[in-house]
Coordinates of C-alpha atoms in Angstrom, one line a residue:
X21 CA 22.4 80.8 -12.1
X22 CA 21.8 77.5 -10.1
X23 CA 19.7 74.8 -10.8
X24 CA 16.8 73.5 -8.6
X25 CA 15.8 69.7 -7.9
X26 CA 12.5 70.2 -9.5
X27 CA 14.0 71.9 -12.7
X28 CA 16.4 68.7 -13.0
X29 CA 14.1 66.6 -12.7
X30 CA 11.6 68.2 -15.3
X31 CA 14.4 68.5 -18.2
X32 CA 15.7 64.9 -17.2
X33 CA 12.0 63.5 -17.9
X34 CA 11.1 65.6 -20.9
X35 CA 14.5 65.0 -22.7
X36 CA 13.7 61.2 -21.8
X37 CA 9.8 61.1 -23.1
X38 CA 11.0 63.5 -26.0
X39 CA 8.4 65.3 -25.6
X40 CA 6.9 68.2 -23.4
X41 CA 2.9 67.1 -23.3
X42 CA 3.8 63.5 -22.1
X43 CA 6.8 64.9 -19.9
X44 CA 3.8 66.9 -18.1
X45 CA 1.1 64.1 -17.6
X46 CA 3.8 61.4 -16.3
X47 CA 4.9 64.1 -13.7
X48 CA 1.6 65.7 -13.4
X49 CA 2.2 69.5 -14.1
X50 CA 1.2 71.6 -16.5
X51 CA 3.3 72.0 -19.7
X52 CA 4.1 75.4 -19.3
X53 CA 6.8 74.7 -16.0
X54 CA 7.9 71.8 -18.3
X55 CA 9.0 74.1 -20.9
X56 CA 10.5 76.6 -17.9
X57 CA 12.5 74.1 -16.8
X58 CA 13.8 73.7 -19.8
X59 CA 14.9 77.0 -20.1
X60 CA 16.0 77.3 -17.0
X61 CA 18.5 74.6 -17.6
X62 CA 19.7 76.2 -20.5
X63 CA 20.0 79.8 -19.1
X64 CA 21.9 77.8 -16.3
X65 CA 24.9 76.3 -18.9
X66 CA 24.3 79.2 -21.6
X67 CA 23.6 76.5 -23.9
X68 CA 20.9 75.3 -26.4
X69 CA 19.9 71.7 -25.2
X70 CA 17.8 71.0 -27.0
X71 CA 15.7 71.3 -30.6
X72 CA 11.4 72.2 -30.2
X73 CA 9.8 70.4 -32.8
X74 CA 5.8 71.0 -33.5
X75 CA 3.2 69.2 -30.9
X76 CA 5.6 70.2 -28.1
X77 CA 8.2 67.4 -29.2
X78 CA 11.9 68.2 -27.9
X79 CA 15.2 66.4 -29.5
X80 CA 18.0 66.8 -27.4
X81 CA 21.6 67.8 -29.3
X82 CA 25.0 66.1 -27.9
X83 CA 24.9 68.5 -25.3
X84 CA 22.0 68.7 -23.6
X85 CA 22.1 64.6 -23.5
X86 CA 25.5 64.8 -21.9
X87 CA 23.7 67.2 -19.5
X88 CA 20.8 64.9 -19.1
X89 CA 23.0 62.1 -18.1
X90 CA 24.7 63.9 -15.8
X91 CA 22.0 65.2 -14.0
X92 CA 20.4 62.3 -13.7
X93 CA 22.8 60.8 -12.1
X94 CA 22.9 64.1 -9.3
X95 CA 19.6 62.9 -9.0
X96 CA 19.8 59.5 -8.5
X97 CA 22.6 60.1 -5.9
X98 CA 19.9 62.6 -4.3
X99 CA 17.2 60.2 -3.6
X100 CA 19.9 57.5 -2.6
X101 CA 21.1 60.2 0.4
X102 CA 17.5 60.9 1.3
X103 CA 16.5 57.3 1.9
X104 CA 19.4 56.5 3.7
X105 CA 18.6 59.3 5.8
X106 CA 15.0 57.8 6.3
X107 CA 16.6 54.7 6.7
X108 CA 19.4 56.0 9.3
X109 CA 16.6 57.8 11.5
X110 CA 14.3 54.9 11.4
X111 CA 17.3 52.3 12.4
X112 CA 17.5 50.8 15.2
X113 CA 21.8 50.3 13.8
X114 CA 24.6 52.5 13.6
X115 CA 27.0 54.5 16.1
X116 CA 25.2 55.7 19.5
X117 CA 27.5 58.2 20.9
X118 CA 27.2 59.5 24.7
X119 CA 29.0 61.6 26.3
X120 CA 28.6 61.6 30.2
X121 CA 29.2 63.5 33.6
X122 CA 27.9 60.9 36.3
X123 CA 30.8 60.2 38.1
X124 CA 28.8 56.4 38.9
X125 CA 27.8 55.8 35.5
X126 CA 30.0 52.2 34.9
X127 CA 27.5 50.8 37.3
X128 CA 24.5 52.0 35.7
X129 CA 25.0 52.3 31.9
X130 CA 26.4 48.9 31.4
X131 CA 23.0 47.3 32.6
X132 CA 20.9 49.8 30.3
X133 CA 22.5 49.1 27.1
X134 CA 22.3 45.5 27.9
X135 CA 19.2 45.5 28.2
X136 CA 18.4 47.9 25.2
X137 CA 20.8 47.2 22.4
X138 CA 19.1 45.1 20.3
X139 CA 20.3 42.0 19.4
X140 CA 21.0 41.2 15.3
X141 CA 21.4 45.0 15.4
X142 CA 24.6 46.7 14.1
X143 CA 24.9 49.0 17.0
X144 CA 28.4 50.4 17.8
X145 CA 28.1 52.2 21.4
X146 CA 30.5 55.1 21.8
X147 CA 30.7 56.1 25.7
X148 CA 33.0 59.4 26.7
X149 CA 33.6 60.8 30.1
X150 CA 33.6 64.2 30.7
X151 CA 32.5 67.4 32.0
X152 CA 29.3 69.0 32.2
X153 CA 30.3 72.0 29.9
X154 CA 31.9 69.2 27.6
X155 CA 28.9 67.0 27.6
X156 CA 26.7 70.1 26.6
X157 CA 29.3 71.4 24.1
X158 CA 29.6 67.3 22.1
X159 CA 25.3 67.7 22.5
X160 CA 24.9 71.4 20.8
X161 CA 27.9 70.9 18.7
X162 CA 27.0 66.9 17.2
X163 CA 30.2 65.0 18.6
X164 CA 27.1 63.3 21.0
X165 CA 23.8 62.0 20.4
X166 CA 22.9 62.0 23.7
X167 CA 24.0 63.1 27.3
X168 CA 23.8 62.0 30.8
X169 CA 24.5 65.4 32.8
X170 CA 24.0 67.3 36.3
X171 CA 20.7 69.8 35.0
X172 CA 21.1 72.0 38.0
X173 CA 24.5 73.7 35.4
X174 CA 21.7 73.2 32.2
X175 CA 22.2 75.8 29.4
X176 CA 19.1 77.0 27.9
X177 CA 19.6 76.0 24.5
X178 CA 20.1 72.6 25.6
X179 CA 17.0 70.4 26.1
X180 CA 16.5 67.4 28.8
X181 CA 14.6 64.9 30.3
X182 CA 15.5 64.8 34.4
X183 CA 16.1 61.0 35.5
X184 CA 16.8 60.8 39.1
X185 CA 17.0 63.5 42.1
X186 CA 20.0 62.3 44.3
X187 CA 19.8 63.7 47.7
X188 CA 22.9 64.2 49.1
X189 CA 24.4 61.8 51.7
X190 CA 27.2 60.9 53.6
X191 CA 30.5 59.0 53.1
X192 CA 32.1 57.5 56.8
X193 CA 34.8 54.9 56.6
X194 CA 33.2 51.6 57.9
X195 CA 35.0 51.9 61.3
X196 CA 34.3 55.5 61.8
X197 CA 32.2 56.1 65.3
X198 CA 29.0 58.3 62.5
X199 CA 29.3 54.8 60.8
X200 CA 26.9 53.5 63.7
X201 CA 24.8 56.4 63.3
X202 CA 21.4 56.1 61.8
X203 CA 22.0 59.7 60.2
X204 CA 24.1 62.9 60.3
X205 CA 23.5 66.4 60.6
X206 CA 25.9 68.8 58.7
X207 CA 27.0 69.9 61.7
X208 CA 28.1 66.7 62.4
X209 CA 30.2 66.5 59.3
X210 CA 31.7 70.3 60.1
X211 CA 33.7 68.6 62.7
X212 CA 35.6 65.9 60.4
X213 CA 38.5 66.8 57.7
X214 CA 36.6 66.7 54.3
X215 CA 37.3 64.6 51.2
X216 CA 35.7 67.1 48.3
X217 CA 34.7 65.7 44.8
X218 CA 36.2 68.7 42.9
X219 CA 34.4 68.3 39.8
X220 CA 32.6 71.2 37.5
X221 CA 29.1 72.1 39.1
X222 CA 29.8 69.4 41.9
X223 CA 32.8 71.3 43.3
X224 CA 30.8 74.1 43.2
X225 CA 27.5 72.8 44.4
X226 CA 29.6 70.9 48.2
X227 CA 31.3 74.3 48.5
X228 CA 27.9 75.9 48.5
X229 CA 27.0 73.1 51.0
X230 CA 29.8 73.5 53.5
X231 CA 29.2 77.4 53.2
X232 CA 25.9 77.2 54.2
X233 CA 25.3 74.2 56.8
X234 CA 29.4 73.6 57.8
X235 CA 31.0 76.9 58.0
X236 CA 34.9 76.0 59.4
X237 CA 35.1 72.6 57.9
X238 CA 38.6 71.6 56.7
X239 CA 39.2 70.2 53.8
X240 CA 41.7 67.2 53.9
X241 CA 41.8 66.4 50.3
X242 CA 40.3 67.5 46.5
X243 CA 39.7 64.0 44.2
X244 CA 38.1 64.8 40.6
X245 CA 36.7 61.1 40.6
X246 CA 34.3 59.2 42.8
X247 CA 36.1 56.7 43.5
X248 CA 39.3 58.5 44.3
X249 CA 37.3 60.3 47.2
X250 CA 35.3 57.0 48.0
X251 CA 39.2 55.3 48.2
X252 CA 40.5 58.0 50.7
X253 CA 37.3 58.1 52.8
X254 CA 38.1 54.3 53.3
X255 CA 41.5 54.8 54.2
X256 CA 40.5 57.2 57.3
X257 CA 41.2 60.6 55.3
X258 CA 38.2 62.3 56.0
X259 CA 34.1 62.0 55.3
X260 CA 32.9 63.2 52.3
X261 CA 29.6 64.3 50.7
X262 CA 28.4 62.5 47.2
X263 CA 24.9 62.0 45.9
X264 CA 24.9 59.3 43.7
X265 CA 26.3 55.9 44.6
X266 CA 27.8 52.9 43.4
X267 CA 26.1 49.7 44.3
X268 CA 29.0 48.1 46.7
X269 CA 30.7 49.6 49.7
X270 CA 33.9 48.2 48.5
X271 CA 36.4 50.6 47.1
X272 CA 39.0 49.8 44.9
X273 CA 41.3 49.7 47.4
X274 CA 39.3 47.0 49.4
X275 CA 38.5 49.3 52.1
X276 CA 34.8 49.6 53.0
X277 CA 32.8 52.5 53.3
X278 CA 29.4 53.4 54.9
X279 CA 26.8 55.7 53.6
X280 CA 24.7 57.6 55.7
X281 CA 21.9 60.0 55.0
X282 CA 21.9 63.7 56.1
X283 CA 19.3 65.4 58.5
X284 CA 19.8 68.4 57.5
X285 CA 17.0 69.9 54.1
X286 CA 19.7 70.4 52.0
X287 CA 19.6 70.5 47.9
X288 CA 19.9 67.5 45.4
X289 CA 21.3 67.3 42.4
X290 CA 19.5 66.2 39.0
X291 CA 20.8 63.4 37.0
X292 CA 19.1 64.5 33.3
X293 CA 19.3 63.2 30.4
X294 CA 19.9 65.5 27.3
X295 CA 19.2 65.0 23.3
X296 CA 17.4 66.4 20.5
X297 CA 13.6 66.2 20.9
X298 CA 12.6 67.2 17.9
X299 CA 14.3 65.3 15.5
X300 CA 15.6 61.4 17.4
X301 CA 17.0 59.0 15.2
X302 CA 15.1 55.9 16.6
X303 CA 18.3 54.6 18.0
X304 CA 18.3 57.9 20.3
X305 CA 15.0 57.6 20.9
X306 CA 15.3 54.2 22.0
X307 CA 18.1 54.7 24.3
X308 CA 16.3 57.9 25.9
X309 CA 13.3 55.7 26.9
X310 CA 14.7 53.0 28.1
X311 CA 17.1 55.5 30.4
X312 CA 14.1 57.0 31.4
X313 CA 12.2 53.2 32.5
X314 CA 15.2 51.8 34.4
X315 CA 15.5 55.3 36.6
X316 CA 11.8 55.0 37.1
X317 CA 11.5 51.8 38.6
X318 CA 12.4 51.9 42.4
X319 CA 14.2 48.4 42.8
X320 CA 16.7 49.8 40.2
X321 CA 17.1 53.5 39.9
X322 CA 16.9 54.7 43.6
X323 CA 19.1 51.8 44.2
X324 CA 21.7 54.3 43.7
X325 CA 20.7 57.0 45.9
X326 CA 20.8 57.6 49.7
X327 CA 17.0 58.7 50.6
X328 CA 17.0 61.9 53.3
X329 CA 17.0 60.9 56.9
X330 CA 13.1 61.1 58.1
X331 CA 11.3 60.7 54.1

């Protein structure tokens, strides 16, 4: 038989009053769950607790004030937990964990926490690349606190706020003769070997592209990072299609690349942002909001986007 909260605390404040009537009117009850509660506990350990005396006075024996001690401490580290917990959601300290699949995010996320982790906080930022599955795995699963993920591969259970549309554009090395073009039509794309971002959902979404707009394009290369296809476009292996991009045409290879919007109506992806909405820790909260201020603001967000040709 197990013991409730409420039945602790009942014997713990009758076998410290000594008495059942005053137990009662300090926790506001009647005397009759008092006396329950005292049974209860007993039924629980199989043992006599304590001695009834007349006028609803109680004397507890050696055991049931070894019990009493015992369980006030259970309930003392109880109420310690449960306002740490109030504490831990109110916060704006602790560990902020995010997991991420935005192949640009070093030159966005830096600038946001900046600008949001408090200062005289205790705040201890956790950042992991990864997949999209992964991201939404550490999300449902707890490993992450919050995600930054394509929502076009979204799974049902997880829940999001969308940040940014990012059209897809373009990627020409700077001396390339589309370079001096004020846009591109897939077609025009179809005719020059292809750098492909193979990434979950993004290999997936460009293969849907080609398939569609650029049937017979080659492909010269697969990269699983941005800046490996950004670093191969430069050095004259192909074009490529991205949607999201880094502020600086410099790639880490110091060749310079141009990017050039698409003609053609063709899909964007959805930068989201994922997290639990019904129960934030403030810290979460706080993070979410201000993710969801800096991509709404058109001098800084949609500075990393290429805008259709013609909108």
């Amino acid at each position: 038989m197990t013991v409730t909260l409420k039945a602790m605390s009942y014997f713990t404040t009758a076998v410290r009053h000594g008495n059942i009537a005053k137990a009662a009117e300090v926790l506001h009850i009647a005397p009759s769950a008092v006396a329950t509660a005292i049974d209860q506990v007993e039924a629980a350990f199989d043992l006599t607790l304590v001695t009834r005396q007349r006028s609803r006075g109680i004397q507890a024996n050696a055991s049931g004030r070894l019990v009493a001690q015992k369980l006030e401490r259970l309930l003392e580290d109880y109420r310690a937990t449960m306002a740490e917990g109030a504490d831990l959601k109110q916060s704006l300290s602790g560990a902020l964990r995010v997991g991420y699949y935005a192949p640009i995010a070093p030159a966005f996320l830096p600038p946001i926490l900046a600008s949001l982790v408090p200062r005289g906080h205790d705040v201890t930022v956790h950042l992991e690349e990864c997949d999209n599955d992964t991201a939404q795995d550490g999300l449902l699963n707890g490993t992450f606190d919050v995600i930054l993920f394509v929502s076009e591969g979204a799974r049902p259970t997880v829940q999001f706020d969308p940040l940014l549309k990012a059209p897809a554009y373009c990627l020409v090395p700077e001396d390339h003769p589309l370079a001096r073009q004020p846009s591109v039509t897939m077609a025009d794309i179809a005719r020059e070997p292809l750098v492909v971002l193979n990434r979950p959902v993004a290999g997936d979404y460009y293969r849907s592209l080609f398939d569609t707009h650029a049937k017979g394009a080659g492909v010269a290369a697969y990269a699983s990072s941005t800046e490996m296809v950004r670093a191969l476009v430069a050095e004259g292996q192909g074009c490529a299609v991205l949607n999201m991009k880094p502020l600086t045409d410099v790639t880490y290879s110091g060749g310079r690349v141009v990017t050039l919007p698409i003609a053609d109506p063709v899909p964007p992806l959805t930068l989201a942002i994922g997290y639990d909405k019904s129960r934030p820790r403030r810290l979460v909260q706080h993070f979410v909001d201000g993710c969801r201020t800096y991509f709404a603001t058109a001098d800084t967000g949609h500075r990393y986007i290429v805008e259709p040709s013609g909108d």
